């Protein structure tokens, strides 16, 4: 190859590379809106995702915490963001599927204002009991607890995280389907709820894995089941509620969805979705989510993500109706 030809090839390669480099540099940062304060499980999920998306997208990714309104403020920020592919949000099932039936007024319309990109995580509510109370009452599993509750209506003191929360809706559904009456006690914070479960002030607690799983090693609590339709990957030894006779079909999952403004161009949506599928199926991503109380679950397509929201919404509507919960 002559020196002149070599120079021409190098020049051609450089000329082709410049637009690609300029395109990558020209992309504005991708903003991931987290509708809760820093330090929580959803915030941790968002930061794990941001760290892994940035190199795949060849784009800066920043986390933006917009807390308040039980998640509605952050979700509304995503719905009203410029539809240019620079803003996505980690929004939960309770906001997308239950809130429209809990709230008298909504700042957005889920079907009109959001475009689903991909599910990103799955979790469920765990039902735990104080170990001393379980031994004293003879609660060896969920079935024996429910039988005791039917024989002693209203005596089982079980806490949830407050009116209209996932744990509240789960307990209401469990009570209705099992025909067992509980003494449900709302709490404002998970830390106090866990402390009272450990010291025996309450006998049971319905909460997410991050609050309850760390207490298992102490031996002071027992987890009797998970509200998901099948056992969670992070807790394979904990039976699903649906394994208990009379609870077949019980399936309440606290999943998170990546969404963006509805008018975002399809090409941008698919670009982000492809990157999420690439990082979300890796073992390192799955391992990073488990300490946060999540199983990593990624939609096979944007259509599948949208279908999940559509199929889950009637179920959450029924949960709200059973619970009688209402906000504002």
PDB file of C-alpha atoms in Angstrom:
ATOM      1  CA  UNK A   1       0.000   0.000   0.000  1.00  0.00           C
ATOM      2  CA  UNK A   2       1.461   3.389  -1.002  1.00  0.00           C
ATOM      3  CA  UNK A   3       1.860   6.211   1.524  1.00  0.00           C
ATOM      4  CA  UNK A   4      -0.579   8.336  -0.531  1.00  0.00           C
ATOM      5  CA  UNK A   5      -3.284   5.594  -0.428  1.00  0.00           C
ATOM      6  CA  UNK A   6      -2.742   5.061   3.274  1.00  0.00           C
ATOM      7  CA  UNK A   7      -3.289   8.752   3.949  1.00  0.00           C
ATOM      8  CA  UNK A   8      -6.484   8.716   1.873  1.00  0.00           C
ATOM      9  CA  UNK A   9      -7.891   5.736   3.800  1.00  0.00           C
ATOM     10  CA  UNK A  10      -7.074   7.349   7.141  1.00  0.00           C
ATOM     11  CA  UNK A  11      -8.718  10.571   6.039  1.00  0.00           C
ATOM     12  CA  UNK A  12     -11.833   8.700   4.908  1.00  0.00           C
ATOM     13  CA  UNK A  13     -12.068   6.782   8.190  1.00  0.00           C
ATOM     14  CA  UNK A  14     -11.676   9.981  10.181  1.00  0.00           C
ATOM     15  CA  UNK A  15     -14.341  11.722   8.111  1.00  0.00           C
ATOM     16  CA  UNK A  16     -16.819   8.885   8.742  1.00  0.00           C
ATOM     17  CA  UNK A  17     -16.082   8.807  12.472  1.00  0.00           C
ATOM     18  CA  UNK A  18     -16.569  12.536  13.111  1.00  0.00           C
ATOM     19  CA  UNK A  19     -20.388  12.582  12.716  1.00  0.00           C
ATOM     20  CA  UNK A  20     -20.783   9.595  15.059  1.00  0.00           C
ATOM     21  CA  UNK A  21     -18.580  11.206  17.719  1.00  0.00           C
ATOM     22  CA  UNK A  22     -20.332  14.535  17.346  1.00  0.00           C
ATOM     23  CA  UNK A  23     -23.729  12.806  17.603  1.00  0.00           C
ATOM     24  CA  UNK A  24     -22.757  11.109  20.879  1.00  0.00           C
ATOM     25  CA  UNK A  25     -21.351  14.332  22.300  1.00  0.00           C
ATOM     26  CA  UNK A  26     -24.432  16.294  21.231  1.00  0.00           C
ATOM     27  CA  UNK A  27     -26.884  14.154  23.228  1.00  0.00           C
ATOM     28  CA  UNK A  28     -28.193  15.886  26.299  1.00  0.00           C
ATOM     29  CA  UNK A  29     -28.071  13.926  29.607  1.00  0.00           C
ATOM     30  CA  UNK A  30     -30.804  11.400  30.196  1.00  0.00           C
ATOM     31  CA  UNK A  31     -32.719  12.268  33.354  1.00  0.00           C
ATOM     32  CA  UNK A  32     -34.204   9.450  35.452  1.00  0.00           C
ATOM     33  CA  UNK A  33     -36.945  10.830  37.705  1.00  0.00           C
ATOM     34  CA  UNK A  34     -37.346   9.008  41.026  1.00  0.00           C
ATOM     35  CA  UNK A  35     -40.642   9.913  42.725  1.00  0.00           C
ATOM     36  CA  UNK A  36     -39.255   9.288  46.229  1.00  0.00           C
ATOM     37  CA  UNK A  37     -36.464  10.776  48.385  1.00  0.00           C
ATOM     38  CA  UNK A  38     -32.823   9.649  48.201  1.00  0.00           C
ATOM     39  CA  UNK A  39     -31.873   6.599  50.216  1.00  0.00           C
ATOM     40  CA  UNK A  40     -34.891   4.379  49.595  1.00  0.00           C
ATOM     41  CA  UNK A  41     -35.225   1.238  47.523  1.00  0.00           C
ATOM     42  CA  UNK A  42     -36.648   2.981  44.434  1.00  0.00           C
ATOM     43  CA  UNK A  43     -33.859   5.560  44.602  1.00  0.00           C
ATOM     44  CA  UNK A  44     -31.305   2.756  44.813  1.00  0.00           C
ATOM     45  CA  UNK A  45     -32.896   1.051  41.821  1.00  0.00           C
ATOM     46  CA  UNK A  46     -32.705   4.254  39.802  1.00  0.00           C
ATOM     47  CA  UNK A  47     -29.043   4.786  40.614  1.00  0.00           C
ATOM     48  CA  UNK A  48     -28.098   1.204  39.726  1.00  0.00           C
ATOM     49  CA  UNK A  49     -29.898   1.649  36.422  1.00  0.00           C
ATOM     50  CA  UNK A  50     -28.279   5.024  35.734  1.00  0.00           C
ATOM     51  CA  UNK A  51     -24.767   3.681  36.316  1.00  0.00           C
ATOM     52  CA  UNK A  52     -25.298   0.846  33.852  1.00  0.00           C
ATOM     53  CA  UNK A  53     -27.242   2.725  31.187  1.00  0.00           C
ATOM     54  CA  UNK A  54     -24.697   5.497  30.709  1.00  0.00           C
ATOM     55  CA  UNK A  55     -21.988   3.438  28.952  1.00  0.00           C
ATOM     56  CA  UNK A  56     -24.525   1.546  26.842  1.00  0.00           C
ATOM     57  CA  UNK A  57     -26.273   4.696  25.658  1.00  0.00           C
ATOM     58  CA  UNK A  58     -22.962   6.582  25.409  1.00  0.00           C
ATOM     59  CA  UNK A  59     -24.763   9.380  27.212  1.00  0.00           C
ATOM     60  CA  UNK A  60     -24.669  10.971  30.661  1.00  0.00           C
ATOM     61  CA  UNK A  61     -27.457   9.706  32.921  1.00  0.00           C
ATOM     62  CA  UNK A  62     -28.530  11.641  36.023  1.00  0.00           C
ATOM     63  CA  UNK A  63     -30.983  10.826  38.815  1.00  0.00           C
ATOM     64  CA  UNK A  64     -33.562  13.466  39.738  1.00  0.00           C
ATOM     65  CA  UNK A  65     -35.492  12.862  42.984  1.00  0.00           C
ATOM     66  CA  UNK A  66     -38.969  14.432  42.838  1.00  0.00           C
ATOM     67  CA  UNK A  67     -40.715  13.164  45.958  1.00  0.00           C
ATOM     68  CA  UNK A  68     -44.140  13.932  47.364  1.00  0.00           C
ATOM     69  CA  UNK A  69     -47.773  13.079  46.876  1.00  0.00           C
ATOM     70  CA  UNK A  70     -47.158   9.359  47.302  1.00  0.00           C
ATOM     71  CA  UNK A  71     -45.229   9.301  44.037  1.00  0.00           C
ATOM     72  CA  UNK A  72     -47.602  11.522  42.038  1.00  0.00           C
ATOM     73  CA  UNK A  73     -45.313  14.573  41.924  1.00  0.00           C
ATOM     74  CA  UNK A  74     -42.460  12.667  40.319  1.00  0.00           C
ATOM     75  CA  UNK A  75     -44.761  10.886  37.891  1.00  0.00           C
ATOM     76  CA  UNK A  76     -46.319  14.191  36.877  1.00  0.00           C
ATOM     77  CA  UNK A  77     -42.841  15.613  36.207  1.00  0.00           C
ATOM     78  CA  UNK A  78     -42.273  12.802  33.709  1.00  0.00           C
ATOM     79  CA  UNK A  79     -45.684  13.237  32.072  1.00  0.00           C
ATOM     80  CA  UNK A  80     -45.101  16.973  31.563  1.00  0.00           C
ATOM     81  CA  UNK A  81     -41.410  16.783  30.562  1.00  0.00           C
ATOM     82  CA  UNK A  82     -40.438  17.740  26.998  1.00  0.00           C
ATOM     83  CA  UNK A  83     -41.131  14.628  24.852  1.00  0.00           C
ATOM     84  CA  UNK A  84     -37.622  14.479  23.425  1.00  0.00           C
ATOM     85  CA  UNK A  85     -36.268  11.295  24.980  1.00  0.00           C
ATOM     86  CA  UNK A  86     -34.256  13.042  27.708  1.00  0.00           C
ATOM     87  CA  UNK A  87     -36.588  12.255  30.631  1.00  0.00           C
ATOM     88  CA  UNK A  88     -37.748   8.883  31.896  1.00  0.00           C
ATOM     89  CA  UNK A  89     -39.160   7.843  35.255  1.00  0.00           C
ATOM     90  CA  UNK A  90     -39.205   4.823  37.543  1.00  0.00           C
ATOM     91  CA  UNK A  91     -42.912   4.648  38.368  1.00  0.00           C
ATOM     92  CA  UNK A  92     -44.589   1.949  40.436  1.00  0.00           C
ATOM     93  CA  UNK A  93     -47.710  -0.118  39.929  1.00  0.00           C
ATOM     94  CA  UNK A  94     -49.528   1.705  42.732  1.00  0.00           C
ATOM     95  CA  UNK A  95     -49.120   5.033  40.912  1.00  0.00           C
ATOM     96  CA  UNK A  96     -49.897   3.774  37.408  1.00  0.00           C
ATOM     97  CA  UNK A  97     -52.705   1.345  38.259  1.00  0.00           C
ATOM     98  CA  UNK A  98     -54.155   2.129  41.703  1.00  0.00           C
ATOM     99  CA  UNK A  99     -53.860   5.900  42.096  1.00  0.00           C
ATOM    100  CA  UNK A 100     -56.516   6.713  39.466  1.00  0.00           C
ATOM    101  CA  UNK A 101     -59.061   4.909  41.655  1.00  0.00           C
ATOM    102  CA  UNK A 102     -57.728   6.210  44.982  1.00  0.00           C
ATOM    103  CA  UNK A 103     -57.436   9.888  44.130  1.00  0.00           C
ATOM    104  CA  UNK A 104     -60.416  12.175  43.665  1.00  0.00           C
ATOM    105  CA  UNK A 105     -58.308  14.264  41.298  1.00  0.00           C
ATOM    106  CA  UNK A 106     -55.268  13.198  39.266  1.00  0.00           C
ATOM    107  CA  UNK A 107     -52.628  15.514  37.772  1.00  0.00           C
ATOM    108  CA  UNK A 108     -52.278  13.261  34.736  1.00  0.00           C
ATOM    109  CA  UNK A 109     -54.037  10.558  32.762  1.00  0.00           C
ATOM    110  CA  UNK A 110     -51.988   7.350  32.700  1.00  0.00           C
ATOM    111  CA  UNK A 111     -53.213   6.103  29.326  1.00  0.00           C
ATOM    112  CA  UNK A 112     -52.958   9.515  27.651  1.00  0.00           C
ATOM    113  CA  UNK A 113     -49.791  10.988  29.178  1.00  0.00           C
ATOM    114  CA  UNK A 114     -47.332   8.091  29.483  1.00  0.00           C
ATOM    115  CA  UNK A 115     -45.539   5.795  27.099  1.00  0.00           C
ATOM    116  CA  UNK A 116     -44.305   2.549  28.650  1.00  0.00           C
ATOM    117  CA  UNK A 117     -40.693   1.624  27.909  1.00  0.00           C
ATOM    118  CA  UNK A 118     -40.011  -1.459  30.041  1.00  0.00           C
ATOM    119  CA  UNK A 119     -40.732  -3.087  33.339  1.00  0.00           C
ATOM    120  CA  UNK A 120     -37.540  -2.977  35.385  1.00  0.00           C
ATOM    121  CA  UNK A 121     -38.263  -4.755  38.681  1.00  0.00           C
ATOM    122  CA  UNK A 122     -40.685  -6.968  40.525  1.00  0.00           C
ATOM    123  CA  UNK A 123     -41.371  -7.369  44.220  1.00  0.00           C
ATOM    124  CA  UNK A 124     -44.215  -8.199  46.562  1.00  0.00           C
ATOM    125  CA  UNK A 125     -45.594  -7.665  50.041  1.00  0.00           C
ATOM    126  CA  UNK A 126     -44.403 -10.092  52.707  1.00  0.00           C
ATOM    127  CA  UNK A 127     -46.512 -11.110  55.694  1.00  0.00           C
ATOM    128  CA  UNK A 128     -44.365 -11.546  58.804  1.00  0.00           C
ATOM    129  CA  UNK A 129     -45.311 -12.455  62.361  1.00  0.00           C
ATOM    130  CA  UNK A 130     -43.578 -12.083  65.700  1.00  0.00           C
ATOM    131  CA  UNK A 131     -41.923 -15.430  66.472  1.00  0.00           C
ATOM    132  CA  UNK A 132     -43.056 -15.555  70.120  1.00  0.00           C
ATOM    133  CA  UNK A 133     -46.641 -14.805  69.121  1.00  0.00           C
ATOM    134  CA  UNK A 134     -46.488 -17.475  66.410  1.00  0.00           C
ATOM    135  CA  UNK A 135     -45.289 -20.101  68.875  1.00  0.00           C
ATOM    136  CA  UNK A 136     -47.902 -19.111  71.447  1.00  0.00           C
ATOM    137  CA  UNK A 137     -50.759 -19.083  68.914  1.00  0.00           C
ATOM    138  CA  UNK A 138     -49.651 -22.104  66.916  1.00  0.00           C
ATOM    139  CA  UNK A 139     -49.049 -20.243  63.659  1.00  0.00           C
ATOM    140  CA  UNK A 140     -46.812 -22.589  61.722  1.00  0.00           C
ATOM    141  CA  UNK A 141     -47.748 -21.296  58.268  1.00  0.00           C
ATOM    142  CA  UNK A 142     -50.162 -18.909  56.590  1.00  0.00           C
ATOM    143  CA  UNK A 143     -52.971 -21.464  56.594  1.00  0.00           C
ATOM    144  CA  UNK A 144     -52.831 -21.940  60.368  1.00  0.00           C
ATOM    145  CA  UNK A 145     -52.706 -18.179  60.930  1.00  0.00           C
ATOM    146  CA  UNK A 146     -55.802 -17.619  58.793  1.00  0.00           C
ATOM    147  CA  UNK A 147     -57.661 -20.452  60.515  1.00  0.00           C
ATOM    148  CA  UNK A 148     -56.857 -18.853  63.896  1.00  0.00           C
ATOM    149  CA  UNK A 149     -58.081 -15.477  62.612  1.00  0.00           C
ATOM    150  CA  UNK A 150     -61.370 -16.971  61.464  1.00  0.00           C
ATOM    151  CA  UNK A 151     -61.827 -18.494  64.915  1.00  0.00           C
ATOM    152  CA  UNK A 152     -60.740 -15.261  66.635  1.00  0.00           C
ATOM    153  CA  UNK A 153     -62.017 -12.447  64.393  1.00  0.00           C
ATOM    154  CA  UNK A 154     -60.330  -9.090  64.819  1.00  0.00           C
ATOM    155  CA  UNK A 155     -57.712 -10.221  67.357  1.00  0.00           C
ATOM    156  CA  UNK A 156     -54.689 -10.523  65.035  1.00  0.00           C
ATOM    157  CA  UNK A 157     -52.903  -7.165  65.315  1.00  0.00           C
ATOM    158  CA  UNK A 158     -51.212  -6.660  61.965  1.00  0.00           C
ATOM    159  CA  UNK A 159     -49.659  -3.449  60.705  1.00  0.00           C
ATOM    160  CA  UNK A 160     -49.434  -1.877  57.268  1.00  0.00           C
ATOM    161  CA  UNK A 161     -47.647   1.210  55.944  1.00  0.00           C
ATOM    162  CA  UNK A 162     -50.710   3.446  55.874  1.00  0.00           C
ATOM    163  CA  UNK A 163     -54.007   3.933  54.083  1.00  0.00           C
ATOM    164  CA  UNK A 164     -53.968   3.188  50.352  1.00  0.00           C
ATOM    165  CA  UNK A 165     -50.434   1.755  50.377  1.00  0.00           C
ATOM    166  CA  UNK A 166     -49.657  -1.539  48.672  1.00  0.00           C
ATOM    167  CA  UNK A 167     -49.419  -3.270  52.048  1.00  0.00           C
ATOM    168  CA  UNK A 168     -52.852  -1.938  53.049  1.00  0.00           C
ATOM    169  CA  UNK A 169     -54.446  -3.095  49.796  1.00  0.00           C
ATOM    170  CA  UNK A 170     -52.766  -6.490  50.140  1.00  0.00           C
ATOM    171  CA  UNK A 171     -54.084  -7.069  53.660  1.00  0.00           C
ATOM    172  CA  UNK A 172     -57.576  -6.025  52.603  1.00  0.00           C
ATOM    173  CA  UNK A 173     -57.496  -8.481  49.692  1.00  0.00           C
ATOM    174  CA  UNK A 174     -56.102 -11.265  51.883  1.00  0.00           C
ATOM    175  CA  UNK A 175     -58.826 -10.703  54.474  1.00  0.00           C
ATOM    176  CA  UNK A 176     -61.555 -10.712  51.841  1.00  0.00           C
ATOM    177  CA  UNK A 177     -60.390 -13.817  49.972  1.00  0.00           C
ATOM    178  CA  UNK A 178     -59.639 -15.854  53.114  1.00  0.00           C
ATOM    179  CA  UNK A 179     -62.725 -14.628  55.023  1.00  0.00           C
ATOM    180  CA  UNK A 180     -60.465 -13.886  57.993  1.00  0.00           C
ATOM    181  CA  UNK A 181     -60.874 -10.668  59.963  1.00  0.00           C
ATOM    182  CA  UNK A 182     -57.726  -8.772  61.048  1.00  0.00           C
ATOM    183  CA  UNK A 183     -57.145  -5.840  63.370  1.00  0.00           C
ATOM    184  CA  UNK A 184     -55.294  -3.722  60.824  1.00  0.00           C
ATOM    185  CA  UNK A 185     -53.115  -0.954  62.269  1.00  0.00           C
ATOM    186  CA  UNK A 186     -51.780   1.808  59.976  1.00  0.00           C
ATOM    187  CA  UNK A 187     -48.277   3.147  60.558  1.00  0.00           C
ATOM    188  CA  UNK A 188     -46.607   6.272  59.186  1.00  0.00           C
ATOM    189  CA  UNK A 189     -43.121   4.789  58.927  1.00  0.00           C
ATOM    190  CA  UNK A 190     -41.662   1.388  58.240  1.00  0.00           C
ATOM    191  CA  UNK A 191     -38.910   1.670  60.867  1.00  0.00           C
ATOM    192  CA  UNK A 192     -41.358   1.976  63.756  1.00  0.00           C
ATOM    193  CA  UNK A 193     -43.534  -0.762  62.320  1.00  0.00           C
ATOM    194  CA  UNK A 194     -40.572  -3.154  62.199  1.00  0.00           C
ATOM    195  CA  UNK A 195     -39.483  -2.194  65.720  1.00  0.00           C
ATOM    196  CA  UNK A 196     -42.959  -2.875  67.088  1.00  0.00           C
ATOM    197  CA  UNK A 197     -43.087  -6.221  65.307  1.00  0.00           C
ATOM    198  CA  UNK A 198     -39.783  -7.222  66.906  1.00  0.00           C
ATOM    199  CA  UNK A 199     -40.820  -6.181  70.410  1.00  0.00           C
ATOM    200  CA  UNK A 200     -44.272  -7.739  70.187  1.00  0.00           C
ATOM    201  CA  UNK A 201     -46.368  -4.569  70.278  1.00  0.00           C
ATOM    202  CA  UNK A 202     -47.946  -5.875  67.095  1.00  0.00           C
ATOM    203  CA  UNK A 203     -48.178  -9.534  66.131  1.00  0.00           C
ATOM    204  CA  UNK A 204     -47.848  -9.168  62.370  1.00  0.00           C
ATOM    205  CA  UNK A 205     -46.643  -6.836  59.655  1.00  0.00           C
ATOM    206  CA  UNK A 206     -47.273  -6.540  55.924  1.00  0.00           C
ATOM    207  CA  UNK A 207     -44.292  -4.844  54.358  1.00  0.00           C
ATOM    208  CA  UNK A 208     -41.776  -4.962  51.514  1.00  0.00           C
ATOM    209  CA  UNK A 209     -38.712  -7.241  51.610  1.00  0.00           C
ATOM    210  CA  UNK A 210     -36.216  -4.479  52.434  1.00  0.00           C
ATOM    211  CA  UNK A 211     -37.853  -3.953  55.832  1.00  0.00           C
ATOM    212  CA  UNK A 212     -38.395  -7.574  56.836  1.00  0.00           C
ATOM    213  CA  UNK A 213     -35.709  -9.783  55.286  1.00  0.00           C
ATOM    214  CA  UNK A 214     -32.819  -8.246  57.316  1.00  0.00           C
ATOM    215  CA  UNK A 215     -34.658  -9.252  60.512  1.00  0.00           C
ATOM    216  CA  UNK A 216     -34.849 -12.960  59.680  1.00  0.00           C
ATOM    217  CA  UNK A 217     -31.419 -13.793  61.073  1.00  0.00           C
ATOM    218  CA  UNK A 218     -32.437 -12.529  64.511  1.00  0.00           C
ATOM    219  CA  UNK A 219     -35.038 -15.298  64.761  1.00  0.00           C
ATOM    220  CA  UNK A 220     -37.521 -12.813  66.193  1.00  0.00           C
ATOM    221  CA  UNK A 221     -39.821 -12.867  63.174  1.00  0.00           C
ATOM    222  CA  UNK A 222     -41.138 -15.437  60.739  1.00  0.00           C
ATOM    223  CA  UNK A 223     -42.173 -14.650  57.173  1.00  0.00           C
ATOM    224  CA  UNK A 224     -45.237 -16.717  56.319  1.00  0.00           C
ATOM    225  CA  UNK A 225     -45.690 -15.762  52.679  1.00  0.00           C
ATOM    226  CA  UNK A 226     -45.379 -13.405  49.763  1.00  0.00           C
ATOM    227  CA  UNK A 227     -48.265 -11.776  47.926  1.00  0.00           C
ATOM    228  CA  UNK A 228     -46.882 -12.526  44.446  1.00  0.00           C
ATOM    229  CA  UNK A 229     -48.464 -15.279  42.401  1.00  0.00           C
ATOM    230  CA  UNK A 230     -45.278 -17.320  42.623  1.00  0.00           C
ATOM    231  CA  UNK A 231     -42.258 -17.340  44.903  1.00  0.00           C
ATOM    232  CA  UNK A 232     -39.847 -14.452  44.542  1.00  0.00           C
ATOM    233  CA  UNK A 233     -36.465 -15.254  43.010  1.00  0.00           C
ATOM    234  CA  UNK A 234     -34.732 -13.489  45.900  1.00  0.00           C
ATOM    235  CA  UNK A 235     -36.679 -15.541  48.495  1.00  0.00           C
ATOM    236  CA  UNK A 236     -37.215 -19.009  47.023  1.00  0.00           C
ATOM    237  CA  UNK A 237     -37.911 -20.581  50.429  1.00  0.00           C
ATOM    238  CA  UNK A 238     -40.844 -18.268  51.210  1.00  0.00           C
ATOM    239  CA  UNK A 239     -44.149 -19.662  49.881  1.00  0.00           C
ATOM    240  CA  UNK A 240     -46.543 -17.539  47.860  1.00  0.00           C
ATOM    241  CA  UNK A 241     -49.944 -16.797  49.401  1.00  0.00           C
ATOM    242  CA  UNK A 242     -51.475 -18.653  46.435  1.00  0.00           C
ATOM    243  CA  UNK A 243     -49.980 -21.926  47.713  1.00  0.00           C
ATOM    244  CA  UNK A 244     -52.359 -21.809  50.685  1.00  0.00           C
ATOM    245  CA  UNK A 245     -55.720 -23.572  50.162  1.00  0.00           C
ATOM    246  CA  UNK A 246     -58.409 -21.012  49.401  1.00  0.00           C
ATOM    247  CA  UNK A 247     -55.952 -18.434  48.071  1.00  0.00           C
ATOM    248  CA  UNK A 248     -55.421 -19.840  44.589  1.00  0.00           C
ATOM    249  CA  UNK A 249     -54.916 -17.037  42.097  1.00  0.00           C
ATOM    250  CA  UNK A 250     -53.832 -14.494  44.710  1.00  0.00           C
ATOM    251  CA  UNK A 251     -51.236 -12.302  42.990  1.00  0.00           C
ATOM    252  CA  UNK A 252     -50.317  -8.779  44.066  1.00  0.00           C
ATOM    253  CA  UNK A 253     -46.928  -7.590  42.844  1.00  0.00           C
ATOM    254  CA  UNK A 254     -45.232  -4.290  43.504  1.00  0.00           C
ATOM    255  CA  UNK A 255     -43.460  -3.768  40.174  1.00  0.00           C
ATOM    256  CA  UNK A 256     -41.716  -0.712  38.742  1.00  0.00           C
ATOM    257  CA  UNK A 257     -42.030   0.510  35.173  1.00  0.00           C
ATOM    258  CA  UNK A 258     -39.809   2.809  33.130  1.00  0.00           C
ATOM    259  CA  UNK A 259     -42.032   5.356  31.392  1.00  0.00           C
ATOM    260  CA  UNK A 260     -41.657   8.577  29.440  1.00  0.00           C
ATOM    261  CA  UNK A 261     -43.914  11.311  28.079  1.00  0.00           C
ATOM    262  CA  UNK A 262     -46.426   9.915  25.580  1.00  0.00           C
ATOM    263  CA  UNK A 263     -45.349  12.109  22.645  1.00  0.00           C
ATOM    264  CA  UNK A 264     -41.718  10.965  22.808  1.00  0.00           C
ATOM    265  CA  UNK A 265     -40.601   9.760  19.352  1.00  0.00           C
ATOM    266  CA  UNK A 266     -40.756   6.010  18.883  1.00  0.00           C
ATOM    267  CA  UNK A 267     -37.107   5.858  17.835  1.00  0.00           C
ATOM    268  CA  UNK A 268     -35.992   7.360  21.146  1.00  0.00           C
ATOM    269  CA  UNK A 269     -38.286   5.068  23.124  1.00  0.00           C
ATOM    270  CA  UNK A 270     -36.946   1.994  21.350  1.00  0.00           C
ATOM    271  CA  UNK A 271     -33.338   3.154  21.775  1.00  0.00           C
ATOM    272  CA  UNK A 272     -33.760   3.408  25.535  1.00  0.00           C
ATOM    273  CA  UNK A 273     -35.760   0.174  25.698  1.00  0.00           C
ATOM    274  CA  UNK A 274     -32.996  -1.721  23.902  1.00  0.00           C
ATOM    275  CA  UNK A 275     -30.406  -0.394  26.338  1.00  0.00           C
ATOM    276  CA  UNK A 276     -32.576  -1.405  29.310  1.00  0.00           C
ATOM    277  CA  UNK A 277     -32.954  -4.922  27.917  1.00  0.00           C
ATOM    278  CA  UNK A 278     -29.186  -5.102  27.488  1.00  0.00           C
ATOM    279  CA  UNK A 279     -28.316  -4.070  31.056  1.00  0.00           C
ATOM    280  CA  UNK A 280     -31.405  -5.431  32.822  1.00  0.00           C
ATOM    281  CA  UNK A 281     -30.781  -9.044  31.888  1.00  0.00           C
ATOM    282  CA  UNK A 282     -27.193  -9.169  33.163  1.00  0.00           C
ATOM    283  CA  UNK A 283     -26.365 -11.102  36.303  1.00  0.00           C
ATOM    284  CA  UNK A 284     -24.617  -8.080  37.813  1.00  0.00           C
ATOM    285  CA  UNK A 285     -27.805  -6.025  37.506  1.00  0.00           C
ATOM    286  CA  UNK A 286     -29.881  -8.793  39.082  1.00  0.00           C
ATOM    287  CA  UNK A 287     -27.395  -9.113  41.923  1.00  0.00           C
ATOM    288  CA  UNK A 288     -27.423  -5.349  42.519  1.00  0.00           C
ATOM    289  CA  UNK A 289     -31.226  -5.236  42.818  1.00  0.00           C
ATOM    290  CA  UNK A 290     -31.706  -8.078  45.289  1.00  0.00           C
ATOM    291  CA  UNK A 291     -30.373  -6.195  48.338  1.00  0.00           C
ATOM    292  CA  UNK A 292     -32.931  -3.516  47.473  1.00  0.00           C
ATOM    293  CA  UNK A 293     -35.743  -6.077  47.674  1.00  0.00           C
ATOM    294  CA  UNK A 294     -36.311  -6.459  43.939  1.00  0.00           C
ATOM    295  CA  UNK A 295     -36.116  -9.164  41.323  1.00  0.00           C
ATOM    296  CA  UNK A 296     -34.909  -7.748  38.002  1.00  0.00           C
ATOM    297  CA  UNK A 297     -37.634  -8.212  35.389  1.00  0.00           C
ATOM    298  CA  UNK A 298     -37.383  -6.579  31.958  1.00  0.00           C
ATOM    299  CA  UNK A 299     -40.122  -6.430  29.323  1.00  0.00           C
ATOM    300  CA  UNK A 300     -39.409  -8.181  26.034  1.00  0.00           C
ATOM    301  CA  UNK A 301     -40.808  -5.171  24.153  1.00  0.00           C
ATOM    302  CA  UNK A 302     -42.407  -1.775  24.686  1.00  0.00           C
ATOM    303  CA  UNK A 303     -45.722  -3.331  23.638  1.00  0.00           C
ATOM    304  CA  UNK A 304     -45.381  -5.913  26.410  1.00  0.00           C
ATOM    305  CA  UNK A 305     -44.680  -3.147  28.905  1.00  0.00           C
ATOM    306  CA  UNK A 306     -47.832  -1.282  27.889  1.00  0.00           C
ATOM    307  CA  UNK A 307     -49.831  -4.510  28.030  1.00  0.00           C
ATOM    308  CA  UNK A 308     -48.737  -5.114  31.639  1.00  0.00           C
ATOM    309  CA  UNK A 309     -50.131  -1.748  32.732  1.00  0.00           C
ATOM    310  CA  UNK A 310     -53.367  -2.370  30.879  1.00  0.00           C
ATOM    311  CA  UNK A 311     -53.846  -5.872  32.293  1.00  0.00           C
ATOM    312  CA  UNK A 312     -52.973  -4.929  35.872  1.00  0.00           C
ATOM    313  CA  UNK A 313     -55.190  -1.843  36.105  1.00  0.00           C
ATOM    314  CA  UNK A 314     -58.534  -3.681  36.548  1.00  0.00           C
ATOM    315  CA  UNK A 315     -56.994  -5.826  39.277  1.00  0.00           C
ATOM    316  CA  UNK A 316     -55.769  -2.786  41.196  1.00  0.00           C
ATOM    317  CA  UNK A 317     -59.166  -1.179  40.776  1.00  0.00           C
ATOM    318  CA  UNK A 318     -60.740  -4.197  42.483  1.00  0.00           C
ATOM    319  CA  UNK A 319     -58.159  -4.014  45.280  1.00  0.00           C
ATOM    320  CA  UNK A 320     -59.035  -0.394  45.932  1.00  0.00           C
ATOM    321  CA  UNK A 321     -62.748  -1.211  45.978  1.00  0.00           C
ATOM    322  CA  UNK A 322     -62.230  -4.100  48.421  1.00  0.00           C
ATOM    323  CA  UNK A 323     -60.110  -1.964  50.751  1.00  0.00           C
ATOM    324  CA  UNK A 324     -62.498   0.983  50.750  1.00  0.00           C
ATOM    325  CA  UNK A 325     -59.444   3.261  50.650  1.00  0.00           C
ATOM    326  CA  UNK A 326     -59.694   6.806  49.343  1.00  0.00           C
ATOM    327  CA  UNK A 327     -57.212   9.671  49.257  1.00  0.00           C
ATOM    328  CA  UNK A 328     -58.007  13.439  49.301  1.00  0.00           C
TER     329      UNK A 328
END
